[in-house]
Structures are given as structure tokens and as C-alpha cells.
XYZ file of C-alpha atoms in Angstrom:
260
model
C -1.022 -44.698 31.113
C -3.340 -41.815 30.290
C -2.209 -39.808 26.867
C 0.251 -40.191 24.964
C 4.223 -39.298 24.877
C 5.799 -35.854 23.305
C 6.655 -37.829 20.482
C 3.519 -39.405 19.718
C 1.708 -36.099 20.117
C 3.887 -34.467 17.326
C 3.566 -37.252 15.183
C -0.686 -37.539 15.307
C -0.167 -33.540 14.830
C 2.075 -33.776 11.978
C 4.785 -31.544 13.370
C 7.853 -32.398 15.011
C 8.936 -32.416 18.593
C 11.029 -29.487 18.637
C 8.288 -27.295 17.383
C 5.871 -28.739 20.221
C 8.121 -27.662 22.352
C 8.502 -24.478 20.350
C 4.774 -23.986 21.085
C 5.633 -24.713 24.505
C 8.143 -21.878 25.227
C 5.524 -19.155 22.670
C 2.480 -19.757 25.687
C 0.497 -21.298 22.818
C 0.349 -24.461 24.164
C 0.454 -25.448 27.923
C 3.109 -28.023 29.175
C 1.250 -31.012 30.520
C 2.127 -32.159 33.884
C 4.412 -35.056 34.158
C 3.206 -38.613 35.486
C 4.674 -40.593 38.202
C 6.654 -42.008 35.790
C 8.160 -38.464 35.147
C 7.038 -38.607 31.407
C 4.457 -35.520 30.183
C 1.324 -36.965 28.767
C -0.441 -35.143 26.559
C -4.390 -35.924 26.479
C -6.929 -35.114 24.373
C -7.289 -31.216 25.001
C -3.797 -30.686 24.799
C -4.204 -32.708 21.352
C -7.135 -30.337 20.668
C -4.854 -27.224 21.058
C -1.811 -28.730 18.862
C -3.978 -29.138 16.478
C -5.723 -25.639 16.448
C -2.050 -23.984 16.419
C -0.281 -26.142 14.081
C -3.545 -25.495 10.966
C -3.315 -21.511 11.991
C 0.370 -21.527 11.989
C 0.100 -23.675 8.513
C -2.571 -21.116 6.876
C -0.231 -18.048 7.184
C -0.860 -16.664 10.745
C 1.637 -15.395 12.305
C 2.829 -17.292 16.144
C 2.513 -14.519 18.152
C -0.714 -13.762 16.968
C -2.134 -17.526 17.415
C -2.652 -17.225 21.062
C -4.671 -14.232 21.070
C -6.650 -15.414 18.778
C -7.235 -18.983 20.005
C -8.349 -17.425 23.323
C -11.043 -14.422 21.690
C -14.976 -14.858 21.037
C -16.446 -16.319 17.941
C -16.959 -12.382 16.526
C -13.654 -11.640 17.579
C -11.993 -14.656 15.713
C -13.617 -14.396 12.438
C -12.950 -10.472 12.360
C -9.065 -11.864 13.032
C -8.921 -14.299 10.515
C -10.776 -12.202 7.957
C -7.722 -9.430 8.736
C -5.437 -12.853 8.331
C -6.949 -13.477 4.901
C -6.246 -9.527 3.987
C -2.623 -10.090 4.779
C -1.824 -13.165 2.831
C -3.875 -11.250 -0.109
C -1.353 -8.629 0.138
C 1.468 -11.297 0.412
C 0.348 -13.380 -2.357
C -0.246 -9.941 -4.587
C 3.419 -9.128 -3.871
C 4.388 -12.882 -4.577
C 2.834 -12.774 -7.870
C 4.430 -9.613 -8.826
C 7.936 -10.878 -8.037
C 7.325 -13.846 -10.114
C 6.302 -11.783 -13.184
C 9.225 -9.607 -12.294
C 11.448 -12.817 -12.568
C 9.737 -13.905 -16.067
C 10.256 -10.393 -17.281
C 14.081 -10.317 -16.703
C 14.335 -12.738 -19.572
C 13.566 -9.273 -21.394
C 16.323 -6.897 -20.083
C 13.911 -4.050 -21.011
C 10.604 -5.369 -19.678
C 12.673 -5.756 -15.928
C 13.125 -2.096 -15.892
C 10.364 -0.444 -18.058
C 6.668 -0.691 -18.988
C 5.923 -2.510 -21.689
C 5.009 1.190 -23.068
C 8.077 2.238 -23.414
C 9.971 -1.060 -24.532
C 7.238 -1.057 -27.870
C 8.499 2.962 -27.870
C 11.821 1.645 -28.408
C 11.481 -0.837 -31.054
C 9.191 1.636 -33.190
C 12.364 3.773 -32.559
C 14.925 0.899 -33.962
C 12.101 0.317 -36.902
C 12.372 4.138 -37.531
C 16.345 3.773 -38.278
C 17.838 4.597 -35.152
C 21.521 3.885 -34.549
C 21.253 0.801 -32.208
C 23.941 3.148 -29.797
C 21.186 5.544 -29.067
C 18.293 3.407 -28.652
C 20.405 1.834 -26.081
C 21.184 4.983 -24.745
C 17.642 6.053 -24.197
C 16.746 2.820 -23.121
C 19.199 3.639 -19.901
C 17.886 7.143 -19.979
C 14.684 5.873 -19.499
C 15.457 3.991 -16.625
C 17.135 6.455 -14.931
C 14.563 8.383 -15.281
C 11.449 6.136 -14.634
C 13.330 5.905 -11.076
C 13.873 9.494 -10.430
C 10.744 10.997 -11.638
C 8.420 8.119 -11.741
C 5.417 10.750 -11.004
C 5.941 12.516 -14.846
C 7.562 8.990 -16.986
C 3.624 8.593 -18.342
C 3.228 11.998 -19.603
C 6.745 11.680 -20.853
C 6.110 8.538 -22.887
C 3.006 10.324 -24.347
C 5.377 13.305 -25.460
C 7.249 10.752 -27.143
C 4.739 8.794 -28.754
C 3.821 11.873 -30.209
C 7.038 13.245 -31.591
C 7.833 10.121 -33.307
C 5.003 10.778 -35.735
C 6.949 13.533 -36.719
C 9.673 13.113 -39.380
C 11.070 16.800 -39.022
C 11.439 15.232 -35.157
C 12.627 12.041 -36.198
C 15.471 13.299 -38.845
C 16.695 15.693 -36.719
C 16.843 13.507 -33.505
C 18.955 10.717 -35.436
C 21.104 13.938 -37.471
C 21.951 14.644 -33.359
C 22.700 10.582 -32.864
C 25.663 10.733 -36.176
C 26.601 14.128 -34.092
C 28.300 12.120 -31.226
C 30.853 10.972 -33.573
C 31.999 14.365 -34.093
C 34.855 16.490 -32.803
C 33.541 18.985 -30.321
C 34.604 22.500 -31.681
C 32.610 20.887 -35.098
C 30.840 23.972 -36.413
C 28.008 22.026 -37.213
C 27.124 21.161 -33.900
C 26.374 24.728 -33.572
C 23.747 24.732 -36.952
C 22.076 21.437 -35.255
C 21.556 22.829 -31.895
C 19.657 25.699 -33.359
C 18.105 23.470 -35.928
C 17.004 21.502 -32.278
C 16.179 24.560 -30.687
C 13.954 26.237 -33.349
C 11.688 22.919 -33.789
C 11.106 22.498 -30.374
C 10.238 26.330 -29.987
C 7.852 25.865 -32.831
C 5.971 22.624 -31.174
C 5.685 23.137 -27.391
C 3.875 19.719 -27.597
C 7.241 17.982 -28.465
C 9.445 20.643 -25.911
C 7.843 18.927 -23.293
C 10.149 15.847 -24.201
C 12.734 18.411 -22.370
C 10.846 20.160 -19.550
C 8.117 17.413 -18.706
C 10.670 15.390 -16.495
C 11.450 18.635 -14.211
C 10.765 17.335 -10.695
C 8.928 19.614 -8.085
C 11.808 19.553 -5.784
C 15.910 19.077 -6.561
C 14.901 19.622 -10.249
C 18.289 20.467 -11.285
C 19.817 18.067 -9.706
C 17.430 15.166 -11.356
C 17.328 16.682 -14.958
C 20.947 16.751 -15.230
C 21.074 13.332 -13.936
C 18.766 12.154 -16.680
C 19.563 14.965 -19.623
C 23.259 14.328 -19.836
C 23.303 10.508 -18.855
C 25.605 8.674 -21.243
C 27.622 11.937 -22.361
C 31.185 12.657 -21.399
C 32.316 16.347 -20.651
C 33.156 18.219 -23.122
C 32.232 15.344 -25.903
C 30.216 16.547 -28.594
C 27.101 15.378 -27.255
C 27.450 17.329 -23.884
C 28.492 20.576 -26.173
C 25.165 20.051 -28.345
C 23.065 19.160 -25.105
C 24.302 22.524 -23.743
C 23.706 24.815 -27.009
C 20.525 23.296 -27.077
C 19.738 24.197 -23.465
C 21.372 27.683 -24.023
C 19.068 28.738 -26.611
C 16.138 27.363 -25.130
C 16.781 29.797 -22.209
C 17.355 32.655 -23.977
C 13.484 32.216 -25.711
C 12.377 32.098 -22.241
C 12.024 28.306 -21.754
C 12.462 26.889 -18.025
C 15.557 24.469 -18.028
C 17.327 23.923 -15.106
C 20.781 24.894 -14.349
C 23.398 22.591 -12.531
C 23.968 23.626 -8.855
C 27.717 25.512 -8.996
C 28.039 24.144 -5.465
């Protein structure tokens, strides 16, 4: 008649009986002995420790930690908890960054980019640019956020800064109207040196070009990003190219694509 049965136990815990017996089978939690009735009666300690494991379980700790902790010295058991608290800081940080990530995707841009560049790109549709290639630098962008995340701040700045150009600006949406063009067009030619010259003349704005070169595979990357969104041998990819070409010859760093 002393305790009470499995089933009361869970229920004055507030857990059920499979995760007593869960408890059981962990070590946290010792099996009471079974009367001559052949029931197991649980009594007041075992109570006690139910208790104890089901709030530690309930505040964020993980099970196989519980027993070891339940078991150590007072100094021991706050420094454990206090390391506790540290983790479900971390978890709750991450939490609440997956839930603004969630309430950002009802912003296609502000899933993917800083809020930085998504105001860059509506200055650049309030500037005139051809919706087509603001939404080809918003994918651009991406890209390139996640290949050379180290250098997209500095690139942004570049930006910011060449957009308070209008020599920049006019001949940036004059490349834009090129796309539709046939690619032996001889005035892809004249606007590729047009390109070339004015970024020759600000090396503030030619970092827009060579400010994304990564440290290592730097070909490989700047490719990636610098011909995203242009078919071979389109118009785009020829201008891209002369641009590159003449850049080159003046001296300027741009990566080459790996023949192999």
C-alpha cells in the first residue's frame, strides 16, 4: 500500500507513462522495486526525482545531460545550468532569425539581400532602369553575396557611389538597350570603350569590376558572377568581353576563365 502506481506517478508529474519509463531505460530515474503484489510503487523520492527530470527536461536541457547534472554539487550545477541558459540563448537567437527570415520572404529581395542593397535597387528602378536589368542585378547580387560574401559591403559602397554619377548612370542603362542588339553590332564596340575609358578615368567606380575578385578561385567566382544572365556569344557576353579586353590591356587585373 505504500506509493503510488506507474500511472499515478506520471499523472502527479504531468508526463505520461511511456516517458517514465523512458526515464527509466536513460538511468535518470531508478526503477522502484516491485511489492508483493508485483506492482512498482513509486514513493516520495522517486516522486522527488520525476519531478527534478521532467522541469530540466521541460526548460531545454538536454536527457543525457540531466543525470549528470542531477547527481553534481551545488557549484557544479549552477555553472551547468548557467552553460544550459547559454545554449538556449544561442537557440532562441537562431529561432528569432529564422522567423524574420520567414517574414522577409514576403519580400523576394529582402530573403536574399540586405536591406542595403534592395533600397540600391529601387533608387536604380527610380533612376530609369529597364525593369530586365534591375532584375538581372538583383540575381547578380545574390550570386554574388553567396560567393564572395567577405567583399558584397565594399561592393554596395562602390555602387552607392557610382549611381551619383550620371556619366555612370547613362552609360550603364546605354549597355542595358545593348542586349537587344545583334552581336557583330558595331556599336557594341564604341560602348565598350565608352565603358572602358570611364572606368579608367574613376578607379573609385572600377572597383564595381575588380572589388568582387576573391583571394582564392578568383576566376572561377568572377565569371560566375560577371557573366550571370548572358548567353554566349549574345551581345551582352561580346560587350562584357570588350570591356574586359580593354581593361587588360591598360593594365587592370581581371581574371581570365580557366581554359581547362
Amino acid at each position: 500500500m505504500n506509493g503510488v502506481t506507474i500511472g499515478q506517478a506520471a499523472a502527479f508529474v504531468g508526463v505520461t507513462v511511456k516517458t517514465v519509463r523512458h526515464y527509466h531505460k536513460l538511468g535518470l530515474v531508478k526503477e522502484p522495486e516491485r511489492d508483493s503484489s508485483g506492482y512498482r510503487r513509486y514513493g516520495s523520492a522517486d516522486l522527488l526525482r520525476l519531478v527534478q527530470v521532467r522541469t530540466l527536461a521541460a526548460a531545454g536541457v538536454p536527457l543525457a545531460e540531466i543525470g549528470p547534472l542531477l547527481d553534481a554539487d551545488a557549484a557544479l550545477f549552477a555553472a551547468a545550468l548557467a552553460d544550459v541558459e547559454r545554449q538556449l540563448t544561442e537557440r532562441i537567437e537562431e529561432l528569432i532569425a529564422r522567423r524574420d527570415t520567414l517574414h522577409r520572404l514576403a519580400d523576394g529581395d529582402r530573403a536574399l539581400l540586405p536591406d542595403r542593397a534592395v533600397a540600391l535597387l529601387e533608387r536604380m528602378s527610380g533612376l530609369g532602369f529597364p525593369a530586365d536589368e534591375v532584375a538581372a542585378t538583383r540575381e547578380g547580387w545574390v550570386l554574388a553575396r553567396a560567393l564572395v560574401p567577405e567583399g558584397f559591403d565594399d561592393y554596395l559602397t562602390h555602387v552607392e557611389h557610382a549611381l551619383e554619377d550620371n556619366r555612370f548612370v547613362a552609360l550603364i542603362k546605354r549597355g542595358a538597350e545593348a542586349t537587344a542588339w545583334e552581336p557583330d553590332d558595331p556599336r557594341i564596340a564604341e560602348l565598350a570603350t565608352a565603358i572602358a575609358d570611364h572606368f579608367l578615368a574613376n578607379p573609385a567606380q572600377l572597383k564595381i569590376m575588380t572589388g568582387l575578385q576573391a583571394r582564392t578561385e578568383a576566376a572561377t567566382r568572377y565569371k560566375l558572377i560577371a557573366n550571370h544572365g548572358e548567353e554566349q556569344g549574345s551581345a551582352a557576353a561580346r560587350g562584357v568581353a570588350l570591356v574586359e579586353t580593354k581593361l587588360r590591356s591598360a593594365g587592370i587585373h581581371i581574371p581570365r576563365p580557366d581554359p581547362h
